[in-house]
mmCIF file of C-alpha atoms and ligand atoms in Angstrom:
data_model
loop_
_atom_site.group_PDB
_atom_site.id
_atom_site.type_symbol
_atom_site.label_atom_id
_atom_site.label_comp_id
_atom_site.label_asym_id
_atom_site.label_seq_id
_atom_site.Cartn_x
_atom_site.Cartn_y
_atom_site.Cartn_z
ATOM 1 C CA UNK A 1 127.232 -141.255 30.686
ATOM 2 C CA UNK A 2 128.045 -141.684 26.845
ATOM 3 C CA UNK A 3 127.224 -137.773 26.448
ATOM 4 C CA UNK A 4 129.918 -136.717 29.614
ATOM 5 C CA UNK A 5 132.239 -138.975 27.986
ATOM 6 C CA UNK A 6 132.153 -137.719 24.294
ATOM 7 C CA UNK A 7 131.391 -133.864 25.554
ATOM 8 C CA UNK A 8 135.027 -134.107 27.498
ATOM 9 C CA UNK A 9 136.636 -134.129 24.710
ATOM 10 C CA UNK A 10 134.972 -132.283 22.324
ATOM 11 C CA UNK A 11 137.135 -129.248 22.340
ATOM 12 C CA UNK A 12 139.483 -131.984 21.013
ATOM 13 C CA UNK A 13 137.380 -132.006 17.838
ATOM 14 C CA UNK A 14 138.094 -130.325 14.696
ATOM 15 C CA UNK A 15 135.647 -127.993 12.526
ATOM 16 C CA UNK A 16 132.748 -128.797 11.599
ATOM 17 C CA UNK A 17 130.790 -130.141 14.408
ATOM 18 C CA UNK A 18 129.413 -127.558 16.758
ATOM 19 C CA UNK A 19 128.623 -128.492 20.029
ATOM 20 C CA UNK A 20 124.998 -128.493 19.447
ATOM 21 C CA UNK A 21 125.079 -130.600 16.517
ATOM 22 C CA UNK A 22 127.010 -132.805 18.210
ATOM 23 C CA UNK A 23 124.984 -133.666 20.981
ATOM 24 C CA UNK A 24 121.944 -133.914 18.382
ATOM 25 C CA UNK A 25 124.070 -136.629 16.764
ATOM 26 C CA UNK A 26 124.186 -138.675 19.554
ATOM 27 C CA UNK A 27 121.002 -139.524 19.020
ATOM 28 C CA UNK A 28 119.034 -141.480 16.352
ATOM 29 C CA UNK A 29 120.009 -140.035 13.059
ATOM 30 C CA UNK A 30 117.051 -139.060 10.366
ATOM 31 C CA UNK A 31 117.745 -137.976 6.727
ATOM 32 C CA UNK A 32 118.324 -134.257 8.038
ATOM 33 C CA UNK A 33 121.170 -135.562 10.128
ATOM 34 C CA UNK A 34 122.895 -137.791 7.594
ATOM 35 C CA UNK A 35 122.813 -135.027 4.999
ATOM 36 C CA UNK A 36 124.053 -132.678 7.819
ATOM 37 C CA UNK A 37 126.904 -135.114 8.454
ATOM 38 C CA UNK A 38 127.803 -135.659 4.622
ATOM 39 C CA UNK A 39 128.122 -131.912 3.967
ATOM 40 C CA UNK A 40 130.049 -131.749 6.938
ATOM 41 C CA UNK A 41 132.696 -134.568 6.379
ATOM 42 C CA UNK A 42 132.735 -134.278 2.493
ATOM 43 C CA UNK A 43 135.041 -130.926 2.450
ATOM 44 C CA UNK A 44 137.663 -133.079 4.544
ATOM 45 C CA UNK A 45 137.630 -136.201 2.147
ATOM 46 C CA UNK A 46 136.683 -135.355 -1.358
ATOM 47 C CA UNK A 47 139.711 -135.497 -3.106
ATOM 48 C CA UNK A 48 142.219 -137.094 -0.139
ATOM 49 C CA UNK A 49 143.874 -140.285 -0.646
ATOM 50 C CA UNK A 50 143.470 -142.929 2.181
ATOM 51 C CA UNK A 51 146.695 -143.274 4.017
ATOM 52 C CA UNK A 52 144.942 -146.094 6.791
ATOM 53 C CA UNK A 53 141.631 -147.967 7.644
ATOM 54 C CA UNK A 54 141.310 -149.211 11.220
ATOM 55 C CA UNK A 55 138.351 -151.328 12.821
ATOM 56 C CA UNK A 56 138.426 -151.945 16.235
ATOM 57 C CA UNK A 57 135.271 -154.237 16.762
ATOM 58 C CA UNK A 58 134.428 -157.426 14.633
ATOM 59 C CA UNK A 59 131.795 -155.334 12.722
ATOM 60 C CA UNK A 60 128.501 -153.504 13.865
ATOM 61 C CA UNK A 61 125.151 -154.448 12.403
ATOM 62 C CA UNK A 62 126.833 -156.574 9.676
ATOM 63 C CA UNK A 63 130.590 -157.638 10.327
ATOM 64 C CA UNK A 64 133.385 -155.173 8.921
ATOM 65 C CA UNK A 65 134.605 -155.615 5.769
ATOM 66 C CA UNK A 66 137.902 -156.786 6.677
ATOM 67 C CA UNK A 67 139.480 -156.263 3.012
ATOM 68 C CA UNK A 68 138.737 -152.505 3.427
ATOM 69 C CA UNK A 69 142.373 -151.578 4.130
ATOM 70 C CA UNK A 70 143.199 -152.933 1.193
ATOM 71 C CA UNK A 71 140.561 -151.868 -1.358
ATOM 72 C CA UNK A 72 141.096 -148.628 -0.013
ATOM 73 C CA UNK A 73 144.876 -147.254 1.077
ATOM 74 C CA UNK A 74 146.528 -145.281 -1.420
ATOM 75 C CA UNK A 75 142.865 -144.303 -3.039
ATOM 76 C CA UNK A 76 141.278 -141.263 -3.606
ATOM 77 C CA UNK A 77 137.888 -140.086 -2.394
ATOM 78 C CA UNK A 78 136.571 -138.753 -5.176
ATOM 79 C CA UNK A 79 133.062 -137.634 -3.845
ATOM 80 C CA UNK A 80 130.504 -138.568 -1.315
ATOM 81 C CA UNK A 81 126.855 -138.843 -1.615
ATOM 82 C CA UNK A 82 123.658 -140.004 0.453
ATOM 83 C CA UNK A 83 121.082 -142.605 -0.171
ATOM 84 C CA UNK A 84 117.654 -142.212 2.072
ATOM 85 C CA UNK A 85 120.336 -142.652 5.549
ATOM 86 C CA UNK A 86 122.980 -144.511 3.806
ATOM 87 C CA UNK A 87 125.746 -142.189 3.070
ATOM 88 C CA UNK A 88 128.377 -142.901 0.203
ATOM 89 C CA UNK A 89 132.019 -142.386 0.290
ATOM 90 C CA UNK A 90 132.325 -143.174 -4.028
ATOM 91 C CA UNK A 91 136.224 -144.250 -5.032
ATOM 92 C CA UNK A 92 137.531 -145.564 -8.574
ATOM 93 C CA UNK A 93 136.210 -149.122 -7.712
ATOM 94 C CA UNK A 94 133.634 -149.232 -5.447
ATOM 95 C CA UNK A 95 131.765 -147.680 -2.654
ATOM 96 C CA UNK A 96 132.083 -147.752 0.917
ATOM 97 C CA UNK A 97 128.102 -147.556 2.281
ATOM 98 C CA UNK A 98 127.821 -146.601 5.890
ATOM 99 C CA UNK A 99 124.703 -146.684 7.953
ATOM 100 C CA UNK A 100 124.654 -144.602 11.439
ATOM 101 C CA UNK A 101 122.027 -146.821 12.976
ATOM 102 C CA UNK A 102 120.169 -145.864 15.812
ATOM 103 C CA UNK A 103 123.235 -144.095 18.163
ATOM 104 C CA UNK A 104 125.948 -143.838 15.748
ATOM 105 C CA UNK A 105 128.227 -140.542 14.747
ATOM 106 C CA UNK A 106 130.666 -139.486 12.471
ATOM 107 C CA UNK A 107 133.000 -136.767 13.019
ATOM 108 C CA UNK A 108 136.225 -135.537 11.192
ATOM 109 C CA UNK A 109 139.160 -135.666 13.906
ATOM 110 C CA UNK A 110 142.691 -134.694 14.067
ATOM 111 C CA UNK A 111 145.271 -137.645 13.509
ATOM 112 C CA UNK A 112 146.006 -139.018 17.560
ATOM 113 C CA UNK A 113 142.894 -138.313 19.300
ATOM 114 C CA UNK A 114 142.643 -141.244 21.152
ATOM 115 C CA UNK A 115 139.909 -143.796 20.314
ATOM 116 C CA UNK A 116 137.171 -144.198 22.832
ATOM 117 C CA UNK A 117 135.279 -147.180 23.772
ATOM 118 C CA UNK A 118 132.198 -146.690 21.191
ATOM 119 C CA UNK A 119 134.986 -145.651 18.196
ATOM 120 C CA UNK A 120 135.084 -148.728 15.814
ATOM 121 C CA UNK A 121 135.975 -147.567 12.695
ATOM 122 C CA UNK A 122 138.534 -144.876 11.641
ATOM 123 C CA UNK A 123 139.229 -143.453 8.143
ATOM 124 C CA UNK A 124 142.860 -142.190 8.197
ATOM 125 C CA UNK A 125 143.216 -139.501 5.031
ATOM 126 C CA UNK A 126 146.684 -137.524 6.323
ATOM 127 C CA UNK A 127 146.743 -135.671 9.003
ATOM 128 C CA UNK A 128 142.728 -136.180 9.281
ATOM 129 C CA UNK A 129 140.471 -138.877 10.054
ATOM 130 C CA UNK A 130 136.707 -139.842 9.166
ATOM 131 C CA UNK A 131 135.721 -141.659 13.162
ATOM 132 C CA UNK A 132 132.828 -143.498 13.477
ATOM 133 C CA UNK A 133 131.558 -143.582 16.848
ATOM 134 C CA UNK A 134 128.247 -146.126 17.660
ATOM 135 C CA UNK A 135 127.599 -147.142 20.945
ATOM 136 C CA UNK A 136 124.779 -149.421 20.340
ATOM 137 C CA UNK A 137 126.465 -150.864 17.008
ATOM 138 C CA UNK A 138 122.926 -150.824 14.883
ATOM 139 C CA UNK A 139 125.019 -149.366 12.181
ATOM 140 C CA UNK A 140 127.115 -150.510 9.538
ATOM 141 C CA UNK A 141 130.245 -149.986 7.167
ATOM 142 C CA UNK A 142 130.189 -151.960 3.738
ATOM 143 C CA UNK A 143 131.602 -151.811 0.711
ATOM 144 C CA UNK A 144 130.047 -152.260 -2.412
ATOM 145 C CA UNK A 145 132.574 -153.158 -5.819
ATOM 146 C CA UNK A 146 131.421 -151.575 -9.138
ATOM 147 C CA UNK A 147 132.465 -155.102 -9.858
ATOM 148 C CA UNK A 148 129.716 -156.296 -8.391
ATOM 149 C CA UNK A 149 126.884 -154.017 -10.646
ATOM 150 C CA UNK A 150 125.178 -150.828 -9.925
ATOM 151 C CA UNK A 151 125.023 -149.408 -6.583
ATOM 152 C CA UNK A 152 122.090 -148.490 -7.024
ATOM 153 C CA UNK A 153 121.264 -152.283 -7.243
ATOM 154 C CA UNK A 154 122.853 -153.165 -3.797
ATOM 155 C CA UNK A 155 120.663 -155.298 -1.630
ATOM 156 C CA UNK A 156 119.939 -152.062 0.861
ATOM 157 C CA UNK A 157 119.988 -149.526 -1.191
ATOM 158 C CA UNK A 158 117.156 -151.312 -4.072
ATOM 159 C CA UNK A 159 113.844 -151.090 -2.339
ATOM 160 C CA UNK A 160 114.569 -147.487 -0.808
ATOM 161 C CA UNK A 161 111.902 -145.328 -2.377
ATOM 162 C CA UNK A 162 112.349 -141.839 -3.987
ATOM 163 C CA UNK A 163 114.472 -139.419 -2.527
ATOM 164 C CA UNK A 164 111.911 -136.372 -1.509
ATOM 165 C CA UNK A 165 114.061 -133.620 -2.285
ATOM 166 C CA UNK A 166 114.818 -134.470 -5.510
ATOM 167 C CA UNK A 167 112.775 -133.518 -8.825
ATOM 168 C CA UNK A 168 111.733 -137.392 -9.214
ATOM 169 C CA UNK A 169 109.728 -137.257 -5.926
ATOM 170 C CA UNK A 170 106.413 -135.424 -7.180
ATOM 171 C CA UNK A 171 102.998 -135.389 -5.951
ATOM 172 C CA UNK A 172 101.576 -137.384 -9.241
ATOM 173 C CA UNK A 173 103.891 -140.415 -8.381
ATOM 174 C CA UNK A 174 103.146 -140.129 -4.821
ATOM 175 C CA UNK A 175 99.170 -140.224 -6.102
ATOM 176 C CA UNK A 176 99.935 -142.543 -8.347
ATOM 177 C CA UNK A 177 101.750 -144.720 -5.935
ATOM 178 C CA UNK A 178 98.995 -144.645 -3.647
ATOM 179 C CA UNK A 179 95.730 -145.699 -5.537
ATOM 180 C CA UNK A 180 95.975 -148.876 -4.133
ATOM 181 C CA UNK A 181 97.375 -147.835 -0.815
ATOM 182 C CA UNK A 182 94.243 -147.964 2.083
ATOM 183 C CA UNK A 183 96.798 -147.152 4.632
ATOM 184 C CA UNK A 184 96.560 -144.314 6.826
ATOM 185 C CA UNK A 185 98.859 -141.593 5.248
ATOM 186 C CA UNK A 186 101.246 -141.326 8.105
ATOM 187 C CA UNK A 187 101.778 -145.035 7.571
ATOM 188 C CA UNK A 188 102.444 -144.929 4.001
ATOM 189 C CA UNK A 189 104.901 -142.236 4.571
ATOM 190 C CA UNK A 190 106.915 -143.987 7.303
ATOM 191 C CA UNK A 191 107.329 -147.113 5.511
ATOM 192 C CA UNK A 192 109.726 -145.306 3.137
ATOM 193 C CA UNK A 193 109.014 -147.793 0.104
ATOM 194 C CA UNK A 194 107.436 -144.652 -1.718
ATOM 195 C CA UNK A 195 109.710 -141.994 -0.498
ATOM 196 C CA UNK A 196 112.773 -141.878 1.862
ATOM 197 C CA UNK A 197 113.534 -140.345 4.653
ATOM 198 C CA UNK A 198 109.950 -138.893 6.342
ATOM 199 C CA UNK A 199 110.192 -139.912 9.827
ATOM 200 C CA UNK A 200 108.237 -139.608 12.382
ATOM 201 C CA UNK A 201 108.627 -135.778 13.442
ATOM 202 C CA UNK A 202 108.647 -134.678 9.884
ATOM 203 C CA UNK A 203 105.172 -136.661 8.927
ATOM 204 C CA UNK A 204 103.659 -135.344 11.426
ATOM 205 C CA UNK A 205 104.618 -131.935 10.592
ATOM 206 C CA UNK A 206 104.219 -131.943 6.816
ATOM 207 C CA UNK A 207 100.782 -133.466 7.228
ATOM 208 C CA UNK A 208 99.870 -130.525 9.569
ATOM 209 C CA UNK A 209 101.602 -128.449 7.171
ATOM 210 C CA UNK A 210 99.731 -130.029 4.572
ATOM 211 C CA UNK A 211 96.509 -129.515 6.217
ATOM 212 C CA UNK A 212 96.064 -133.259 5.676
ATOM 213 C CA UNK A 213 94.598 -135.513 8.755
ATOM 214 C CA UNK A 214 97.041 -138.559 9.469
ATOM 215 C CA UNK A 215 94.592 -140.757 9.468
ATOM 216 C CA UNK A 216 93.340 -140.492 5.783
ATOM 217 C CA UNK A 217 93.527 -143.677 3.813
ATOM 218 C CA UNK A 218 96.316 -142.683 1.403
ATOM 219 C CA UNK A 219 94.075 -143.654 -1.338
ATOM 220 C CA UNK A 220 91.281 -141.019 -0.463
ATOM 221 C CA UNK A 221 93.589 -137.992 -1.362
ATOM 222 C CA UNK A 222 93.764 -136.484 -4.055
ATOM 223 C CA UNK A 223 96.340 -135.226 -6.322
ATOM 224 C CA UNK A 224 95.511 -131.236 -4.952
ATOM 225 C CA UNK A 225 96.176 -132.240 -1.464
ATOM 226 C CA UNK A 226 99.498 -134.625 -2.483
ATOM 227 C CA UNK A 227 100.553 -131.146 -4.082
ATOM 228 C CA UNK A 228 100.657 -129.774 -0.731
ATOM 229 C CA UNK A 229 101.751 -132.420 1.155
ATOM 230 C CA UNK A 230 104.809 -132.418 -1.749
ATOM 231 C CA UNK A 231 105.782 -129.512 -0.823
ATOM 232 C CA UNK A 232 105.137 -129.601 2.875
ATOM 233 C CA UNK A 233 107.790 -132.206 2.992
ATOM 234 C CA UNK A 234 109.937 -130.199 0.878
ATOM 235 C CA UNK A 235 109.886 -127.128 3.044
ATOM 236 C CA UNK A 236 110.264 -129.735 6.372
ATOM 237 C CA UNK A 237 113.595 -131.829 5.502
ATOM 238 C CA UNK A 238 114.781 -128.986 3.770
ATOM 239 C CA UNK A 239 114.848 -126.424 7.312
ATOM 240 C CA UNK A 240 115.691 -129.410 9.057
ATOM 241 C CA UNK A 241 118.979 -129.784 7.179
ATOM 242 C CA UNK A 242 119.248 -125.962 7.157
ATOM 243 C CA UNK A 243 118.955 -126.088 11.271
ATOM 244 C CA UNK A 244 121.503 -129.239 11.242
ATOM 245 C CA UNK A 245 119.148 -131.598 11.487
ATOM 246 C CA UNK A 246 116.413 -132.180 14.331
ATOM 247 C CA UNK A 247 115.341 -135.130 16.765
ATOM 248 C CA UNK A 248 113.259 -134.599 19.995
ATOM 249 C CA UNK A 249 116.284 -135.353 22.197
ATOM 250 C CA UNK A 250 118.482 -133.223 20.219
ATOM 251 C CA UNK A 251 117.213 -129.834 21.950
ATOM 252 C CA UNK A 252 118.212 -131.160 25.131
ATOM 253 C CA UNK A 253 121.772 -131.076 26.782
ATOM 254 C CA UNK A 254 123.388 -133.123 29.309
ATOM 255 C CA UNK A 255 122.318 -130.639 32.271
ATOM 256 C CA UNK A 256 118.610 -130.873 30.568
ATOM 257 C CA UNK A 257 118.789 -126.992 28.951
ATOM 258 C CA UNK A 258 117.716 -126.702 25.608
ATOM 259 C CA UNK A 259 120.123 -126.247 22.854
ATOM 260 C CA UNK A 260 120.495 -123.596 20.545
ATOM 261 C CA UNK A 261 118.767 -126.115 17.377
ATOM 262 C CA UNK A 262 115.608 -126.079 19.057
ATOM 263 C CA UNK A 263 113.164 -126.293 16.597
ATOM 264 C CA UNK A 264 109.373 -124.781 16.989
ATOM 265 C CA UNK A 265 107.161 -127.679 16.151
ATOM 266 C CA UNK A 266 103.554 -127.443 15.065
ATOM 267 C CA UNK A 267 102.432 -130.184 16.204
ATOM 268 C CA UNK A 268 105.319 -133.223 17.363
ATOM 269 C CA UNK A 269 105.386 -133.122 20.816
ATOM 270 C CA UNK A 270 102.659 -130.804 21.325
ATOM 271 C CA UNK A 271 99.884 -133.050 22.875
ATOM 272 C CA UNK A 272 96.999 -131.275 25.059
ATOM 273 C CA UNK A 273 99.177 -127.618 23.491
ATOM 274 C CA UNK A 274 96.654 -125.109 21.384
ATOM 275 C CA UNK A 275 97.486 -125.506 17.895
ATOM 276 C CA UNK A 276 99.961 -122.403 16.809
ATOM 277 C CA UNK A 277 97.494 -121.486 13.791
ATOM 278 C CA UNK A 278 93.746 -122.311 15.218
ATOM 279 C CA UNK A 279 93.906 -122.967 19.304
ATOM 280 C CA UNK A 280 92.216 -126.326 19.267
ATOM 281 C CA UNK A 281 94.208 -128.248 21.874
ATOM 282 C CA UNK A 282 96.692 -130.730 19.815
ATOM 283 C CA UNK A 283 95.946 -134.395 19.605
ATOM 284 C CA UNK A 284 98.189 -137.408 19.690
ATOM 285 C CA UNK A 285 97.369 -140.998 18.813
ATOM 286 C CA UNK A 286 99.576 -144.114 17.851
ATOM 287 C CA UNK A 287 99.793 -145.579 14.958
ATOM 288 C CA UNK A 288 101.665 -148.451 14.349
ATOM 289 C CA UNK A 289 103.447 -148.475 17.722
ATOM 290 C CA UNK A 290 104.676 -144.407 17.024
ATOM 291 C CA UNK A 291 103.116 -141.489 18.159
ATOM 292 C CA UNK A 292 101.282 -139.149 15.433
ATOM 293 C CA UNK A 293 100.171 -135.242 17.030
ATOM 294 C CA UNK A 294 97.705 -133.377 14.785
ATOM 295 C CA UNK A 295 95.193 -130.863 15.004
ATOM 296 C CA UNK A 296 91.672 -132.283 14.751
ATOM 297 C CA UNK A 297 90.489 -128.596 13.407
ATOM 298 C CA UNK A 298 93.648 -127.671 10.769
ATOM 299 C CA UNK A 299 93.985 -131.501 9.560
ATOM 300 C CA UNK A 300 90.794 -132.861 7.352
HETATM 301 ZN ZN1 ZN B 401 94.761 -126.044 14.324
#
């Protein structure tokens, strides 16, 4: 229902979103998705000046910050920027943090498209507008004051670990990291205290990638195999973003064709399938309440 809704009007929408990207955005957003979205929307707002903030709920996840109108009309964006899923719209004083939860959206509209339902927050800069659409409202919109000490210090943002693309995430400090770790390495990966932003679809891949079975203790491997997995993840987020960003659901329209960001996994998905480099059927278990596919021969 939400996709007929939001696909009615999406010749309404302006730039950047293609349809297909769209549709994957309507579903739970990863770190490929957020970065998608913040290279998207940042040529619209770097450098605008906020003419209007609107909410149109109490608040999502968190309540609004109601003083946002204020802090922000007659500002300039001066840059935006992404934290593990949080992206960062930065301004003179402060930053406005926003979180897209598990169903929310942002797209960059034309001043008087009419607000739907599931739109509760709208930044106005001219004849644009930032719209945040989240129909389950797991999401949030918050502003942090430099005021208030370093972003980087803020109460979500502090126990995020490293971000993987970036030189800081190696494989020494992810052995280092894990020496006292006896958790599977899927596990360790998910919980994101180490590194940000390897979900579910991209640990299993990187691990295949990596050669590495999911279930090692993270502990057990060593610093030659973390150099692989390193750069397994590398090469995963890094197409992912490339391709706009992938989710199972994305791949699959409203009429239940596949969309043109269908992505050709190794092993997600892939249960009972022969593995695309040896043949040996494909293997899922759960761990921790999420799926995990390998491939009993590749993975050691
Ligand atoms: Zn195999």
């Amino acid at each position: 229902m939400f996709q007929k809704v939001h696909r009615k009007y999406i010749s309404r929408l302006c730039h950047f979103i293609p349809d297909a990207l769209f549709q994957r955005c309507l579903t739970m957003p990863e770190l490929p998705e957020v970065e998608v979205t913040r290279r998207g929307v940042a040529p619209h707002l770097d450098g605008r000046i906020v003419t209007a903030v609107t909410f149109r709920h109490r608040g999502l996840r968190w309540p609004f910050p109601l003083e946002l109108p204020a802090l922000l009309v007659g500002r300039e964006v001066r840059g935006t920027g992404r934290r593990g899923k949080y992206l960062l719209l930065r301004f003179d004083h402060g930053t406005v943090i926003i979180h897209l939860g598990m169903s929310g959206h942002l797209r960059i509209l034309e001043l008087g498209v009419e607000p739907q339902k599931h739109d509760h927050f709208d930044l106005v800069v001219g004849r644009r507008l930032l719209r945040l659409t989240d129909p389950r409202r797991f999401g949030a919109v918050l502003w942090h004051a430099d005021a208030d000490g370093p972003l980087e210090q803020h109460v979500l943002l502090a126990g995020l670990g490293l971000e993987p693309l970036e030189d800081v995430f190696s494989a020494q400090i992810l052995y280092q990291k894990t020496r006292n770790r006896s958790a599977p390495i899927k596990q360790v990966l998910l919980a994101g205290d180490i590194v940000v932003g390897v979900g579910n679809i991209y640990a299993s891949e990187s691990l295949f990638r990596a050669g590495i079975n999911p279930k090692t203790p993270a502990h057990r491997i060593s610093l030659a195999r973390y150099e692989r997995l390193v750069d397994a993840i590398r090469i995963i987020l890094a197409a992912a973003i490339e391709k706009g960003g992938s989710t199972l659901r994305d791949f699959i329209g409203a009429d239940g064709q596949s969309g043109y960001f269908q992505q050709s996994y190794f092993v997600y998905d892939r249960a009972g399938l022969p593995c695309r480099n040896c043949g040996a059927l494909i293997t899922q278990i759960k761990q921790g309440q999420r799926s995990t596919f390998y491939c009993k021969k590749c993975q050691k």
